[in-house]
XYZ file of C-alpha atoms in Angstrom:
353
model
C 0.403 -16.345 -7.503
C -1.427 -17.570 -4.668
C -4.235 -15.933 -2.642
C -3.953 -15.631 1.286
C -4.918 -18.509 3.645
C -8.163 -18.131 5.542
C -5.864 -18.562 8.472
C -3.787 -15.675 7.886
C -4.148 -11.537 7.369
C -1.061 -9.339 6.456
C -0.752 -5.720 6.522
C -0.144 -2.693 3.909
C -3.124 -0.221 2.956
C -6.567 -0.068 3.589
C -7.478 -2.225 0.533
C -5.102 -4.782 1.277
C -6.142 -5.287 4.508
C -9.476 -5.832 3.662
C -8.442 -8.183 1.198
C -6.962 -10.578 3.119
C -8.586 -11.991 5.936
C -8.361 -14.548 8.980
C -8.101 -13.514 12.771
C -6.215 -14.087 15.967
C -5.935 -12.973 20.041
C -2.874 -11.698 22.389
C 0.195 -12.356 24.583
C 1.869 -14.035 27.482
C 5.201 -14.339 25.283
C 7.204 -12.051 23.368
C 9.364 -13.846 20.977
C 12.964 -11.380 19.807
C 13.906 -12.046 16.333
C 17.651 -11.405 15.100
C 18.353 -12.199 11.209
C 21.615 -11.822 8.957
C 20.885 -11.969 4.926
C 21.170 -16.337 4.983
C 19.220 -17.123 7.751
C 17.342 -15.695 11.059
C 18.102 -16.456 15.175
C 15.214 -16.453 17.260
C 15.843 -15.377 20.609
C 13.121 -15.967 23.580
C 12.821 -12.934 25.479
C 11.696 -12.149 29.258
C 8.304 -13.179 30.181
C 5.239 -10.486 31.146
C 6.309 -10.625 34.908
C 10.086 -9.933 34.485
C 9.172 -7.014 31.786
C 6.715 -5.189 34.196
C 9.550 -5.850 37.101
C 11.834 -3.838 35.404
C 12.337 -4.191 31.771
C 11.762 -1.163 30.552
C 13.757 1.880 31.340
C 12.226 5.599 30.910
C 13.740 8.801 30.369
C 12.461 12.216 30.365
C 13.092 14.490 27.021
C 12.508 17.954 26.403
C 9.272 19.524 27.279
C 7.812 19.533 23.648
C 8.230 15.260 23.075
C 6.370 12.709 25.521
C 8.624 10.229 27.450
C 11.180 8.496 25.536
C 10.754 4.583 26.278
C 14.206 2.357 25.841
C 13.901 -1.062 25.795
C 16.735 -3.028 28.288
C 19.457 -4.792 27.189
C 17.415 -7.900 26.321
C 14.992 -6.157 24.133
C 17.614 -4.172 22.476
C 19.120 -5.378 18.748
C 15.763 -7.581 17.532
C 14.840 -7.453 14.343
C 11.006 -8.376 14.586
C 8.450 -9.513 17.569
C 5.783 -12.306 17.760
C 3.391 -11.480 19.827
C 0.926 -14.335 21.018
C -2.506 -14.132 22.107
C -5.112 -16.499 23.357
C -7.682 -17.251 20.768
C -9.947 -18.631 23.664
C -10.343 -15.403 25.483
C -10.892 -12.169 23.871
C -9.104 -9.963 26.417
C -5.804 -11.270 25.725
C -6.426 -9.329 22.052
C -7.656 -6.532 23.353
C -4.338 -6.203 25.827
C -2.363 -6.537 22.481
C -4.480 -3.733 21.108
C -4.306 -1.440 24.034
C -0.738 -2.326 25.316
C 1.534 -4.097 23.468
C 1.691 -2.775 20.245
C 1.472 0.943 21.236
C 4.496 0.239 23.551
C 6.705 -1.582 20.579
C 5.117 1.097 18.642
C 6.885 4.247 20.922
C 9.729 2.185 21.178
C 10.834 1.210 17.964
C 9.075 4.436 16.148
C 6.915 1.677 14.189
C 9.824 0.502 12.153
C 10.158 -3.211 13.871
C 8.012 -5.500 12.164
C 5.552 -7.889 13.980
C 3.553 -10.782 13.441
C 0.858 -11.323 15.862
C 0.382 -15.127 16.361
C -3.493 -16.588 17.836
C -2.729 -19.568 19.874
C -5.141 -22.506 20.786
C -6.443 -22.744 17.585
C -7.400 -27.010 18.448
C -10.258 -25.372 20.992
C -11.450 -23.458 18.406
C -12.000 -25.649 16.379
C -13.697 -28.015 19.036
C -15.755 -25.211 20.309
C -17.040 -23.955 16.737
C -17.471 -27.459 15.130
C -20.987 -27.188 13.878
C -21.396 -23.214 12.508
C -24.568 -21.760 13.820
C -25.983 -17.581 12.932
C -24.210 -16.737 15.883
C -20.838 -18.810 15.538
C -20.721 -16.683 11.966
C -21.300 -13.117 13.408
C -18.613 -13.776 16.261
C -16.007 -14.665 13.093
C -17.304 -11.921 11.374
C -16.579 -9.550 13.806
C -13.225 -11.016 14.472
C -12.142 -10.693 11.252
C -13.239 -6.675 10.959
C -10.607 -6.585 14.815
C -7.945 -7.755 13.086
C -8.386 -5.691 9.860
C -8.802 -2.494 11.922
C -5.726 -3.372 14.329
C -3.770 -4.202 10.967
C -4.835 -0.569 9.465
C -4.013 1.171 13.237
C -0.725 -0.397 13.651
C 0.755 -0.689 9.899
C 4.492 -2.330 11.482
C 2.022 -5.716 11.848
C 3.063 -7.664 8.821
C 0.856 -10.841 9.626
C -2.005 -12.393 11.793
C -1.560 -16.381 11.710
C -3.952 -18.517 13.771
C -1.763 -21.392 15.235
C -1.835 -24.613 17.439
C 0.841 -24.887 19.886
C -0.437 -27.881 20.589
C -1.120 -30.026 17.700
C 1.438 -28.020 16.140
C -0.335 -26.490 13.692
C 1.516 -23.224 11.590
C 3.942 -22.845 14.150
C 6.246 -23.200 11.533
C 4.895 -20.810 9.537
C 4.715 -17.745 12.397
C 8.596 -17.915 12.446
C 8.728 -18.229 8.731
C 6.883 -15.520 8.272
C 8.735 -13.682 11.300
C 12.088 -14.483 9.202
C 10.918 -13.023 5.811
C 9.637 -9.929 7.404
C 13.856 -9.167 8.274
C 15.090 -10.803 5.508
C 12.378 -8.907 2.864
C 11.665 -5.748 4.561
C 8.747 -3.950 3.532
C 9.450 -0.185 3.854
C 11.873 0.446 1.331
C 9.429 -1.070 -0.867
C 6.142 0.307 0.250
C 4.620 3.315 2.534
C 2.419 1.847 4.220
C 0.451 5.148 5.321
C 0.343 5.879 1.494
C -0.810 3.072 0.473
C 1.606 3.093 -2.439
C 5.213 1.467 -3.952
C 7.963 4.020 -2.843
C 9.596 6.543 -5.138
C 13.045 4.739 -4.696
C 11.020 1.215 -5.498
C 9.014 2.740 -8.500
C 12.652 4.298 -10.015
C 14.500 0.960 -9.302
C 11.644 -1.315 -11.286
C 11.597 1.262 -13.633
C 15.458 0.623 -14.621
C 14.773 -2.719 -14.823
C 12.104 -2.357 -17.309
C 14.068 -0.407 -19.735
C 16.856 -3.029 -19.413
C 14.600 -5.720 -20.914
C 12.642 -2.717 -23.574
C 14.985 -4.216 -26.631
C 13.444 -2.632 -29.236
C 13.081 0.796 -26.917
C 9.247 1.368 -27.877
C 8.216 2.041 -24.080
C 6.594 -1.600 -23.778
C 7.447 -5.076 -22.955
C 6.009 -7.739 -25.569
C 5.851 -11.409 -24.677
C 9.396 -12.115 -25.860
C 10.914 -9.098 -23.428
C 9.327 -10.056 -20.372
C 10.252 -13.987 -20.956
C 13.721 -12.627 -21.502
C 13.143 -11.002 -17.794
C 11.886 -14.051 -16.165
C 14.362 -16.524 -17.604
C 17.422 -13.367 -16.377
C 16.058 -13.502 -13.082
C 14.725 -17.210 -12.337
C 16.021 -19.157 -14.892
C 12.893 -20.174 -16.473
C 10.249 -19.227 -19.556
C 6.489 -18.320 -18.635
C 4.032 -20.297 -20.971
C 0.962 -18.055 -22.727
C -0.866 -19.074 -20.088
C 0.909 -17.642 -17.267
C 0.942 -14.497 -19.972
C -2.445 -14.101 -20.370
C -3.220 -14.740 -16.709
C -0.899 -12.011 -15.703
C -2.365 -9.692 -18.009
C -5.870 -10.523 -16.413
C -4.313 -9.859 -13.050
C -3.004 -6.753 -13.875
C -5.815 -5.076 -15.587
C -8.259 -6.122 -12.426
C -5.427 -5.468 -10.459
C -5.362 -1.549 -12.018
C -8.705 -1.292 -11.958
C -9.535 -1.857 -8.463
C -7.233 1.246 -7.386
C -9.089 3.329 -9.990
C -12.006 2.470 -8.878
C -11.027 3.336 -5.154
C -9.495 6.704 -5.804
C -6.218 5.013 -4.984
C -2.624 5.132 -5.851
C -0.430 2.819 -6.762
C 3.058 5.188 -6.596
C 3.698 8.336 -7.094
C 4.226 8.920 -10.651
C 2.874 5.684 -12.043
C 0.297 3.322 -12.318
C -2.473 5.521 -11.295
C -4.739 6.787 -14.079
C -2.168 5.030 -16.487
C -2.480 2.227 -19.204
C -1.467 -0.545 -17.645
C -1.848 -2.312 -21.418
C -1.572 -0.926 -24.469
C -1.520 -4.159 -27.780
C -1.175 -6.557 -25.405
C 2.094 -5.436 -24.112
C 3.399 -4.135 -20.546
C 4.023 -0.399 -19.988
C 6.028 0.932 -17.400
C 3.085 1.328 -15.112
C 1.766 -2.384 -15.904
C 5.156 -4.059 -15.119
C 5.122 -2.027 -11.415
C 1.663 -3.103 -10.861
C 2.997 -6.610 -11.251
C 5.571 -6.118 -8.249
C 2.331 -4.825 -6.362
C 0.047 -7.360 -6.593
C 2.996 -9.662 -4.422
C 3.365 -7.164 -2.361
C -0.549 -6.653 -1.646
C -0.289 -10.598 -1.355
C 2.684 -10.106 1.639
C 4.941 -12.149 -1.242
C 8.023 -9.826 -0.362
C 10.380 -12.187 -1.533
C 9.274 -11.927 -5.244
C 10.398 -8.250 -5.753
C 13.550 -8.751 -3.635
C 14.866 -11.412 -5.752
C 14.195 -8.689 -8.806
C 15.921 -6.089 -7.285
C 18.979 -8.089 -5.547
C 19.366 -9.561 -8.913
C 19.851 -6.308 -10.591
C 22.267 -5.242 -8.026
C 20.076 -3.301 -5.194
C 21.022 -3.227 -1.239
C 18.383 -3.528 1.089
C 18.053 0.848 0.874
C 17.244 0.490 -2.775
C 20.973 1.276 -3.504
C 22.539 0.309 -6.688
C 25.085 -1.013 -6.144
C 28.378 -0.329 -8.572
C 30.797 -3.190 -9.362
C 34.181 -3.418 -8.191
C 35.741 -4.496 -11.062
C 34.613 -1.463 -12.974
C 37.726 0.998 -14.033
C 38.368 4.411 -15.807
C 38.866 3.796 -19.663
C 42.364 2.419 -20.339
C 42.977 0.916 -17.472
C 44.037 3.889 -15.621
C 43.262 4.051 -11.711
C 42.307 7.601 -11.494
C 40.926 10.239 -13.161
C 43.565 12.278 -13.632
C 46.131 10.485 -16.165
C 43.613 9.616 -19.475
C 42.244 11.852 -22.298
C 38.425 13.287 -22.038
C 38.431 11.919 -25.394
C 38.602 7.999 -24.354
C 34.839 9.071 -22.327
C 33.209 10.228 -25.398
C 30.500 8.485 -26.617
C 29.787 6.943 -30.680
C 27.010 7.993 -32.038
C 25.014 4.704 -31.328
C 25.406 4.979 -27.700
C 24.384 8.707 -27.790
C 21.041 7.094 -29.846
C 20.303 5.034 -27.108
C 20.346 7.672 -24.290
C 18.619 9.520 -25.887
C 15.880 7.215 -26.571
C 15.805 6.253 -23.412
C 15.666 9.859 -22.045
C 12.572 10.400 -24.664
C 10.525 7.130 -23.674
């Protein structure tokens, strides 16, 4: 599990935000963003000048809703936006702040997600070479804009400082620009909760009580191996065990202390521990420490393993059939559904857990 770069700061609740830190500045380019489940297309889109000539259409609604904003043709079907800002001159961020993102923000409904890129990051480095008192406040206080822009407008999924340059993380604002299509957030997290979503909290819960073998409501060291080799094809060694464990109690703690919540009927105010094992609420809390660390891709590959669409849906196999073969449910006894008494044992314990 690795921390966030110093260059970097993605969004999800207050905490996280604060916990993750870099900075960045606003926009001559708007990058489109189009992405199928294998890979993403990025598509350039119109420059500032052919936007503000006529890019955007409006039309009036009904008296009780403001103006309904729809993008043209060439803004229409993107997946996710890079916005770019000047880390040279402060006004280019404040433009994002005051224009930009409120206008993806009443266009898309804040649903489109959007990494906000600094560019020019060679002149600061040339300007701030030596760090002076002052040079410390002005990054300071440039951290606390991008924390409070990432808490106002929760749809930003990542501030990356860049060089365009000496090419430096350009890479990694499209990477990042893919993964937020390809490992959407929402289903997994509300963001104005601050918490894992009930369909997120019910699908991880399944998937705990898949791997509870011996049905005792927690995962020993042997169960969640048995997870991790399922799902990545490898063994954790007691020291990725006990570090987990770590990370998960401070993890746990932290919300506690903070009055916050973790989900809605988990995690908060619960054992996260009990012997040395996993409960229920310590194996969720592991899915939210990636997602506090913007590693999306960690719980997707969970849940797409056990057979979830990208709605949290679970998703039934084909090749499943009525008992006997038969192709309705019309032409087979009730009797072929009913259920020994071992399988009646294990719902049950499963309903009691």
């Amino acid at each position: 599990m690795n921390s966030a770069s110093a260059d970097s700061v993605s969004s999800l609740s207050r905490s996280h935000a604060t916990n993750l830190a870099g900075s960045s500045d606003f926009a001559v380019n708007v990058t489109g963003m189009t992405a199928s489940k294998e890979s993403a297309e990025v598509a350039v889109m119109p420059t500032l000048k052919e936007v503000e000539k006529g890019g955007l259409e409006q039309s009036a609604t009904s008296k009780k809703s403001t103006s309904r904003i729809a993008l043209s043709s060439p803004f229409r079907h993107i997946d996710a936006v890079v916005l770019i800002y000047d880390l040279d001159r402060m006004e280019t961020f404040h433009r994002l702040e005051s224009h930009w993102l409120p206008l993806i923000e009443r266009c898309y409904s804040g649903e489109l997600p959007v990494i906000v890129a600094g560019n020019k990051m060679d002149l600061l480095h040339q300007t701030y070479s030596v760090a002076s008192a002052s040079d410390n406040q002005f990054f300071a206080r440039s951290r606390q804009q991008i924390i409070t822009l990432l808490q106002r407008f929760k749809f930003v999924r990542q501030c990356i400082k860049c060089s365009a340059k000496n090419l430096l993380n350009v890479d990694e604002v499209f990477r990042k620009s893919q993964q937020s299509v390809l490992y959407p957030i929402n289903p997994l997290f509300d963001l104005n909760a601050g918490k894992l979503t009930t369909a997120c909290t019910r699908a991880f819960t399944r998937v705990f009580r898949i791997f509870d073998a011996d049905g005792d409501g927690l995962l020993n060291d042997a169960e969640l191996n048995a997870f991790q080799h399922i799902t990545w094809g490898s063994t954790l060694i007691e020291r990725d065990l006990s570090g987990w464990k770590k990370v998960v109690a401070q993890h746990n703690s932290y919300f506690q202390r903070e009055g916050l919540n973790n989900s809605d009927d988990c995690i908060s105010g619960e054992e996260v521990l009990q012997d040395g094992k996993f409960t229920v609420a310590g194996f969720l809390t592991i899915f939210d420490v990636f997602i506090s660390q913007n590693r999306l891709e960690v719980p997707w590959k969970v849940l797409r393993t056990f057979g979830y669409d990208d709605e949290l849906n679970l998703n039934i196999p084909s090749s499943f059939a009525p008992p006997g073969g038969c192709s309705d449910f019309e032409h087979f006894s009730p009797d072929k559904w009913r259920l020994n008494p071992s399988e009646v044992h294990f719902l049950s314990s499963l309903f009691h857990q």
